[in-house]
Short mmCIF file of C-alpha atoms in Angstrom, two decimals:
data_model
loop_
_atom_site.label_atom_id
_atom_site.label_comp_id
_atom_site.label_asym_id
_atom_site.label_seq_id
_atom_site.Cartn_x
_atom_site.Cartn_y
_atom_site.Cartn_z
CA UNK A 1 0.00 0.00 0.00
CA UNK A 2 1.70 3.46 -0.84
CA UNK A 3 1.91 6.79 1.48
CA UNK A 4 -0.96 7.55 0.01
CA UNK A 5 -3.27 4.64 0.04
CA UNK A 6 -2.70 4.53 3.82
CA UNK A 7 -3.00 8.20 4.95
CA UNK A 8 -1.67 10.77 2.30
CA UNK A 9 2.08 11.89 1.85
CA UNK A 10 1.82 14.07 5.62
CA UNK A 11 1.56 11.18 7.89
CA UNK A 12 4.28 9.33 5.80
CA UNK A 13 6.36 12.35 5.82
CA UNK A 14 5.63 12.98 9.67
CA UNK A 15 6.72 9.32 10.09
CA UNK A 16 10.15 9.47 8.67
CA UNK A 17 10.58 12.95 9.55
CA UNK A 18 14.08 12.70 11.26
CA UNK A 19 15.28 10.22 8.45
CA UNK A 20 14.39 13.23 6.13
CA UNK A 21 16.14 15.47 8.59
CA UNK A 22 19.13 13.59 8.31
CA UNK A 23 19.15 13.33 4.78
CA UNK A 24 18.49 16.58 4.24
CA UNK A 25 21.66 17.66 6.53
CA UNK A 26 23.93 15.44 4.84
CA UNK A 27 22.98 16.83 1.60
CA UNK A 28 24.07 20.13 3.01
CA UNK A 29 27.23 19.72 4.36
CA UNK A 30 28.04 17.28 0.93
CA UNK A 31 26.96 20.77 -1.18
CA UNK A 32 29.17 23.08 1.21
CA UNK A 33 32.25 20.52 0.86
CA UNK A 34 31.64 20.54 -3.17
CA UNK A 35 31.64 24.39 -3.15
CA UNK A 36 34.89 24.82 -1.09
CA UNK A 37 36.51 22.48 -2.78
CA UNK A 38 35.44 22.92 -6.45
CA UNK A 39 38.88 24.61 -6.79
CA UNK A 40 40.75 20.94 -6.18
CA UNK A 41 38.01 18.75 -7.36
CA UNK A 42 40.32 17.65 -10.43
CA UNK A 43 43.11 16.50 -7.94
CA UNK A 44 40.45 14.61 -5.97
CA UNK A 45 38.88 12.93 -9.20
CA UNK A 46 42.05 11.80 -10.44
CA UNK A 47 43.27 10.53 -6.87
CA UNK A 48 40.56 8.32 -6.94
CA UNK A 49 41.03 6.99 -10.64
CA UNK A 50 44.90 6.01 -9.74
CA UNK A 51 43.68 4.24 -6.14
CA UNK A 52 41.43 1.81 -8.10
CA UNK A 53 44.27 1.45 -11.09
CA UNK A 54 47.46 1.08 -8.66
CA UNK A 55 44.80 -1.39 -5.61
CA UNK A 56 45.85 -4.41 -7.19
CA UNK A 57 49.33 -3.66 -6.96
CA UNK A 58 49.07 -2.57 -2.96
CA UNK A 59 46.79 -5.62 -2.77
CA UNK A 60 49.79 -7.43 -4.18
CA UNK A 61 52.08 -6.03 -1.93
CA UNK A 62 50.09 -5.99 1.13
CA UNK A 63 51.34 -9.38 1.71
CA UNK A 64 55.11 -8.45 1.90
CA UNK A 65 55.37 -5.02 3.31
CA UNK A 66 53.79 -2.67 4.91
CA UNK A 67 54.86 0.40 3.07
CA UNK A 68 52.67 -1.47 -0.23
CA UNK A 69 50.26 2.10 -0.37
CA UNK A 70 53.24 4.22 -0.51
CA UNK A 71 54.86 1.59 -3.27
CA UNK A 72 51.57 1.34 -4.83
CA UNK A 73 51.31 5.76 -5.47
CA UNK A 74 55.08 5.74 -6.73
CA UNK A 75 54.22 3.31 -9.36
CA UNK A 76 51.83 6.85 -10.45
CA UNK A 77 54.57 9.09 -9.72
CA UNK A 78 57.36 7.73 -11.57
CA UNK A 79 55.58 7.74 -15.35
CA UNK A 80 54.60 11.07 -14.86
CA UNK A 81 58.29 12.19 -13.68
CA UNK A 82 59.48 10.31 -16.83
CA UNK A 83 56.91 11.87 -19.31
CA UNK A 84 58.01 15.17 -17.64
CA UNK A 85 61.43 14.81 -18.67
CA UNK A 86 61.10 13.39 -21.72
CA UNK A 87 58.72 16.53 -22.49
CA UNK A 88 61.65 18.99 -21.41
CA UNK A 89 63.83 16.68 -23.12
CA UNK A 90 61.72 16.77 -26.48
CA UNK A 91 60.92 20.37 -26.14
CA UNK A 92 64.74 21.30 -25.92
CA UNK A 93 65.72 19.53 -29.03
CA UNK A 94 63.09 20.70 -31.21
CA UNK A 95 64.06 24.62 -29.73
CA UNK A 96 67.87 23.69 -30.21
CA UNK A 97 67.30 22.35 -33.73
CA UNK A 98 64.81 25.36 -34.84
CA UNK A 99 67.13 27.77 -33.57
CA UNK A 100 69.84 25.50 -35.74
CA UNK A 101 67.58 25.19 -38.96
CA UNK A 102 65.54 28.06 -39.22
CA UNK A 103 66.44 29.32 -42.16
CA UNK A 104 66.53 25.97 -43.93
CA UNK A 105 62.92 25.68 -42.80
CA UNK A 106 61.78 28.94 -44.31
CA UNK A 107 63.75 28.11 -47.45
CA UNK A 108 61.78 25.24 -47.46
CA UNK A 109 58.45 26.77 -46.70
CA UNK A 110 59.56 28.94 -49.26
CA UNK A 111 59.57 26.33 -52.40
CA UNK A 112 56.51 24.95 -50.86
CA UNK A 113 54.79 27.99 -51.47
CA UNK A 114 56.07 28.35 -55.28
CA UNK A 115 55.09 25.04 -55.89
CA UNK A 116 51.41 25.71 -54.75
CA UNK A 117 51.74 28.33 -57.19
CA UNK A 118 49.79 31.02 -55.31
CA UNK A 119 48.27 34.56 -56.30
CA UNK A 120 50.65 37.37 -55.99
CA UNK A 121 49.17 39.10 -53.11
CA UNK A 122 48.76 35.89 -50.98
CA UNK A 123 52.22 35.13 -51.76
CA UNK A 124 53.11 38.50 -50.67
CA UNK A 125 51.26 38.38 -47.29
CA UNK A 126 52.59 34.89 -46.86
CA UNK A 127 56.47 35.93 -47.61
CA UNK A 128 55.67 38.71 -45.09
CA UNK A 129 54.63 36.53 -42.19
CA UNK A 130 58.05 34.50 -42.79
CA UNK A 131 60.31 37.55 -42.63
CA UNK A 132 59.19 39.01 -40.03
CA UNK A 133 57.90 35.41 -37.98
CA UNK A 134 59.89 36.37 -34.94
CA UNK A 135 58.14 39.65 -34.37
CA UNK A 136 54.58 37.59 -34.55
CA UNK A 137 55.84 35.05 -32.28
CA UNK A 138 56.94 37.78 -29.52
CA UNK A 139 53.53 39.51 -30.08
CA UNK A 140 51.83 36.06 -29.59
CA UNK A 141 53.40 35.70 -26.21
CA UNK A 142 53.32 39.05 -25.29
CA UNK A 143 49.83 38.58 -25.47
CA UNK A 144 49.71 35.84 -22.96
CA UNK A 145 47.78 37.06 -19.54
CA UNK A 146 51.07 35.95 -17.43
CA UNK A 147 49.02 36.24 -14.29
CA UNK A 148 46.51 33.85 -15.32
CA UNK A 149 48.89 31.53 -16.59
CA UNK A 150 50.57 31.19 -13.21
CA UNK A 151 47.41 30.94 -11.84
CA UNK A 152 46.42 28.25 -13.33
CA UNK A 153 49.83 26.39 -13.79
CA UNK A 154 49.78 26.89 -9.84
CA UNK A 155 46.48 25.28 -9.33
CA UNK A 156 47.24 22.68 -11.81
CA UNK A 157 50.58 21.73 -9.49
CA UNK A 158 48.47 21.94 -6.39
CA UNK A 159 45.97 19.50 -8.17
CA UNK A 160 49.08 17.18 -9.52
CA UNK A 161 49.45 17.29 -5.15
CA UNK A 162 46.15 16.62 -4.07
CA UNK A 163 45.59 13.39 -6.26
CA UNK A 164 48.77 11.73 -5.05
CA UNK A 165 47.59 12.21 -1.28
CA UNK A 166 44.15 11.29 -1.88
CA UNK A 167 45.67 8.42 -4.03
CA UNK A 168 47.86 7.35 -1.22
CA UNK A 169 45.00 7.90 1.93
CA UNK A 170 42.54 5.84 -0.15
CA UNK A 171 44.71 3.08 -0.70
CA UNK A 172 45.84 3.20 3.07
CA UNK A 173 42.58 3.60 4.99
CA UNK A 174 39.83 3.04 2.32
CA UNK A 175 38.65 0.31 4.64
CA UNK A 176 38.78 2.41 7.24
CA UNK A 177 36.44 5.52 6.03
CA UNK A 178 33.86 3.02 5.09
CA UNK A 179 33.84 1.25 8.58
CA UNK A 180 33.39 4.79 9.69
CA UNK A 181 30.76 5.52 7.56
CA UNK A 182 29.43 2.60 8.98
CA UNK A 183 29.37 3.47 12.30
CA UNK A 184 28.05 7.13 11.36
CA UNK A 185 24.92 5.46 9.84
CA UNK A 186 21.47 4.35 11.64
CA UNK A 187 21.72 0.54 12.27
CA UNK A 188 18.46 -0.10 9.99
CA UNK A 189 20.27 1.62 6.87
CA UNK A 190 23.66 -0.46 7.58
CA UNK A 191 22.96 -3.53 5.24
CA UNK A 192 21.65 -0.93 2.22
CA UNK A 193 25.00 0.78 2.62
CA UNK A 194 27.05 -1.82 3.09
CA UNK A 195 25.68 -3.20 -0.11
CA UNK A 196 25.67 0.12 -1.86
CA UNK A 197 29.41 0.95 -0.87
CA UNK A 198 30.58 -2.99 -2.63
CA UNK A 199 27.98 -2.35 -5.98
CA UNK A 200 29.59 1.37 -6.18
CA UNK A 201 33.38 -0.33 -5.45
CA UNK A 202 33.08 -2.77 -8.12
CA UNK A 203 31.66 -0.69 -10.95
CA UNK A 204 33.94 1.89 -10.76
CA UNK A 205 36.64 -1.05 -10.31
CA UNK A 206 35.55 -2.62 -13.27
CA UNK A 207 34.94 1.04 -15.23
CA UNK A 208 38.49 2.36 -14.53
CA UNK A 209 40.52 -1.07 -14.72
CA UNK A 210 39.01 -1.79 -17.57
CA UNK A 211 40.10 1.77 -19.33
CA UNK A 212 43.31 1.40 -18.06
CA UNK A 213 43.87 -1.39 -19.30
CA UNK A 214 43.07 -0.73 -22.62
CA UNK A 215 44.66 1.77 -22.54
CA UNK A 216 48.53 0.07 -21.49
CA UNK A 217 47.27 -2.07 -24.32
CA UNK A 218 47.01 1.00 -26.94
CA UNK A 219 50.14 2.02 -25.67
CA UNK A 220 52.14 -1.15 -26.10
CA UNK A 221 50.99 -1.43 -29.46
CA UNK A 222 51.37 1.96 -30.49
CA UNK A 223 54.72 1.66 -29.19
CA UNK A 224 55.42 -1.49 -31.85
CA UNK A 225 53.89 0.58 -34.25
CA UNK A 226 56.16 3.41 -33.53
CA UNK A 227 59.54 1.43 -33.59
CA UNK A 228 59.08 -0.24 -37.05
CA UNK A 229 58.11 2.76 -38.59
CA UNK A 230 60.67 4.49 -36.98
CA UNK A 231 59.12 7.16 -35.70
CA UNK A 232 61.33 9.90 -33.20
CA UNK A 233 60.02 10.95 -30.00
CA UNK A 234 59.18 7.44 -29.72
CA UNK A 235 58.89 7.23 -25.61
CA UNK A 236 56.57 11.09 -25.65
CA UNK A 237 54.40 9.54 -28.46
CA UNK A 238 53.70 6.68 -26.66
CA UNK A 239 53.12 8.36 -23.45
CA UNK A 240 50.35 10.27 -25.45
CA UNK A 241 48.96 7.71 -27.29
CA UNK A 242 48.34 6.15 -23.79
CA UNK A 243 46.64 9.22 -22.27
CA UNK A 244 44.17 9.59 -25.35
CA UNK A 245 43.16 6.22 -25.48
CA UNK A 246 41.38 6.60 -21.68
CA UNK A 247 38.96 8.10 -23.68
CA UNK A 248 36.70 5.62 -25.82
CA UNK A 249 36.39 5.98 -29.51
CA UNK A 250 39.25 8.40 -29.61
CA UNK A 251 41.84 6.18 -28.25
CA UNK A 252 45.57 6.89 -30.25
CA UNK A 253 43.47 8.35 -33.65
CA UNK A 254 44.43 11.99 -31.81
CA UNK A 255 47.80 11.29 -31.88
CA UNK A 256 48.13 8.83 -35.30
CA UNK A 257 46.56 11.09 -37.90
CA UNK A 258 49.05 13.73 -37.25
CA UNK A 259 51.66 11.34 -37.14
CA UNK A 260 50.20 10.06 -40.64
CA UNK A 261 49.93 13.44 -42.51
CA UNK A 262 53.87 13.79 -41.12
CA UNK A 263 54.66 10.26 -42.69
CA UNK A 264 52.67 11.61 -45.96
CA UNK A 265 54.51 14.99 -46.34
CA UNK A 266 58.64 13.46 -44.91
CA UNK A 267 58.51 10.11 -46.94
CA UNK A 268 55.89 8.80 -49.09
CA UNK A 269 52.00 8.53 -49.49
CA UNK A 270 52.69 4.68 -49.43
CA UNK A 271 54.08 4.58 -46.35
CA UNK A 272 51.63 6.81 -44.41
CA UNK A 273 48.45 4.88 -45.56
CA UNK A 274 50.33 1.89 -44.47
CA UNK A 275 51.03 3.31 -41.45
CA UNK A 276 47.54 4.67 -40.78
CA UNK A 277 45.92 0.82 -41.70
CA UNK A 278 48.23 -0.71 -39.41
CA UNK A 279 47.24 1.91 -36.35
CA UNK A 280 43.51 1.32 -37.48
CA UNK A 281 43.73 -2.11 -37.07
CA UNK A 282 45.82 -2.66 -34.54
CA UNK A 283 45.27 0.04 -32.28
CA UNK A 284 41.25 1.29 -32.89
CA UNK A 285 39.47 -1.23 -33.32
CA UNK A 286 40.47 -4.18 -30.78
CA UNK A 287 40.26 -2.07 -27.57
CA UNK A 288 37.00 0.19 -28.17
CA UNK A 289 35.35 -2.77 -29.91
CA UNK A 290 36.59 -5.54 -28.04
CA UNK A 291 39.23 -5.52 -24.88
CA UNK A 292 37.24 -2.27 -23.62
CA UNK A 293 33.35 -3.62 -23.92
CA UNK A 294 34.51 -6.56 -22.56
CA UNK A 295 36.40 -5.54 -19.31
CA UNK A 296 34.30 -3.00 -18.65
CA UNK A 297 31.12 -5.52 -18.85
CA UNK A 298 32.68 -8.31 -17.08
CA UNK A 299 33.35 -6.29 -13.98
CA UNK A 300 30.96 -3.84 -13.69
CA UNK A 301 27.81 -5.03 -15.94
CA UNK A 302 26.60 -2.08 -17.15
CA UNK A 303 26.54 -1.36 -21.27
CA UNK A 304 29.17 -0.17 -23.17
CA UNK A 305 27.38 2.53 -24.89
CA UNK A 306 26.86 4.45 -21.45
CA UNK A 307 30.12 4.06 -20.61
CA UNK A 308 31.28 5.28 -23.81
CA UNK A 309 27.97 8.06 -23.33
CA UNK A 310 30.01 8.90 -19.58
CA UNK A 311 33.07 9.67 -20.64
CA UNK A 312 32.20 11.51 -24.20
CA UNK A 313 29.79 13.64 -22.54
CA UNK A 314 32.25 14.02 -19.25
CA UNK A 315 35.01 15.14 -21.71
CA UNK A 316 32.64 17.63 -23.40
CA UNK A 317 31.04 19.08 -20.40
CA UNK A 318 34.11 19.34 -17.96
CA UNK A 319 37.29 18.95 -19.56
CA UNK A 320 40.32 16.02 -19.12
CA UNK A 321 38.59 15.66 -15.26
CA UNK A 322 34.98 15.24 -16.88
CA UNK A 323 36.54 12.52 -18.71
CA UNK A 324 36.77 10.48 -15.18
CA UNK A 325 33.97 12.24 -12.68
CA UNK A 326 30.82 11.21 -15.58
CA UNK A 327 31.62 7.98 -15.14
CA UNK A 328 32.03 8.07 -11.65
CA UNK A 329 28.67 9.84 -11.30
CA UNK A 330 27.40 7.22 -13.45
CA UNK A 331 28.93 4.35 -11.47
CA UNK A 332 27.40 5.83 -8.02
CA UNK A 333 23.88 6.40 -9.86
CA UNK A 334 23.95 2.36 -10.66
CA UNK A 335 24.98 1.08 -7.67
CA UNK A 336 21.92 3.25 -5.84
CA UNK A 337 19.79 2.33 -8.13
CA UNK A 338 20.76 -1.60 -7.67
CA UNK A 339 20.98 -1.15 -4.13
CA UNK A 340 17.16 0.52 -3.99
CA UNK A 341 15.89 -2.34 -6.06
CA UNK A 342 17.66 -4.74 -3.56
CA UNK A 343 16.63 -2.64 -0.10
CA UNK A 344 14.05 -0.12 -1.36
CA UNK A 345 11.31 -2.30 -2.24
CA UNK A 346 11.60 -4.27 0.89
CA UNK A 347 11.29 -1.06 2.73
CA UNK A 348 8.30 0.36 0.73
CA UNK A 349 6.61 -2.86 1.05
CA UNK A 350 6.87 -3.39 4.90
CA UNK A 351 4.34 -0.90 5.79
CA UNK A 352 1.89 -2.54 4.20
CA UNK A 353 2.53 -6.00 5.07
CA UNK A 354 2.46 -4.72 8.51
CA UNK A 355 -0.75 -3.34 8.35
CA UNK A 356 -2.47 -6.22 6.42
CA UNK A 357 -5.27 -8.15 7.48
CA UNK A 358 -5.44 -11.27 8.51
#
């Protein structure tokens, strides 16, 4: 019999009144903690990604030491430490041989442009832009707000921070904030949490192992790939290719069709298409329409297309930390609704077998 079968919505209301109460509270102080910390909510998103990708290795560990969290978070620090470098590292060359080879370039652009055979005033604003590239490039950085760029280079840093600690405190005493929670909860809403908190755990186990998993797999191949073809910046490449493919449908096509237009123009058409085919079928299809679906599905049963929805639409919406809170939001909506359909009925219902006749 519903609320309002058996009185209207008052008494109903009236009877859960402090459960409401409650509810209501916790909704508040969950709002105020969102607004305060909106600034490091990309630090917070991220540190909960790497917990769930680097568990199995303190789970691993657990067994052997006791410093397997702290192990567990280095194994996130140290690829990002190496990418860094090998950015600097790239970044320098490129400056070093531009500063080496400039002219050569233009000279180049130059007979690039005569072979397009061009108007004359095109070519003219063209050969102007050349000779004078410097002075754009200075007004192009002049330009720059330099206040808002620390800004946010400082808040991405702080970010960069955050993550690792959360990273680190979730893999330490994850157990121990939901006993907590636990203990913070009436005892008649105990199971439904307890269930909710191990449906939430293993989607979002199954959603971000499973995309990080293609994604190592992207990687490796791309890195294959990338060595027969010869391709330099080999190591930065392949630390790209990884971070794109976290995204479905996308996964390394961001960083190959570049890579194949620069194949196209330095050696050959031949060898660029080849190239391209071997990335398409290799790299693009297998994980989003196979290894991706399929770890994602085993471990967390929900369809591939709203995963794929999740992080599209997260990407779109909020940027490179929309690409991970969507699905998370999606993961916690699933796991309540699976835990209402497990609890929530039974709860509806009592009231009514209660009051039933004999």
């Amino acid at each position: 019999m519903s609320a309002a079968e058996s009185g209207g919505a008052i008494p109903y209301l009236y009877r859960y009144r402090w459960s409401i109460i409650v509810a209501f509270l916790i909704f508040l102080v969950i709002a105020a903690v969102i607004f305060f910390m909106q600034p490091l909510l990309d630090g917070i998103i991220f540190g909960i990604f790497f917990a769930y990708v680097t568990r199995p290795i303190k789970d691993f560990l657990s067994r052997r030491t006791r410093y397997a969290p702290i192990i567990a978070t280095f194994c996130v620090l140290l690829p990002v430490i190496v990418v860094i470098l090998f950015t600097g590292l790239a970044a320098k060359q490129q400056i070093d041989w531009l500063s080496q080879h400039g002219s050569d370039v233009i000279d180049q652009l130059n007979a690039i442009l005569v072979s397009l055979d061009l108007p004359a005033d095109v070519m003219a604003q063209v050969n102007d832009v050349l000779a004078n590239l410097t002075d754009y490039a200075m007004a192009v950085i002049s330009a720059i707000p330099v206040g808002a760029t620390f800004t946010s280079i400082l808040l991405f840093a702080t970010n960069a921070l955050v993550s690792l600690f959360v990273c680190f405190y979730l893999l330490k005493d994850g157990q121990l904030i939901t006993e907590i929670a636990g203990h913070l909860t009436p005892a008649r809403f105990r199971p439904a949490l307890g269930a909710f908190v191990t449906e939430a755990d293993r989607i979002l186990a199954g959603i971000y192992t499973g995309t990080f998993y293609t994604a190592l797999f992207v990687a490796m191949m791309s890195a294959v790939i990338f060595f027969v073809f010869g391709i330099p910046n080999m190591v930065l490449l392949t630390a790209f290719v990884f971070i794109a493919a976290m995204v479905p449908i996308l996964s390394g096509m961001m960083v190959f069709i570049p890579l194949a237009i620069y194949l196209y123009v330095a050696r050959s058409p031949l060898i660029a298409i080849v190239f391209f085919l071997s990335a398409l079928i290799l790299v693009y299809v297998p994980p989003d329409f196979i290894l991706r679906p399929y770890l994602i599905n085993r471990a967390s049963n929900i369809h591939p297309l709203l995963i794929i929805l999740s992080f599209v639409g997260g990407g779109l919406a909020g940027g490179i930390s929309g690409f991970f809170a969507a699905p998370l939001a999606v993961g916690l909506l699933v796991a309540l609704y699976r835990t209402y359909l497990k609890f929530g009925k039974k709860d509806d219902e009592s009231p009514a077998a209660g009051s039933a006749g004999p």
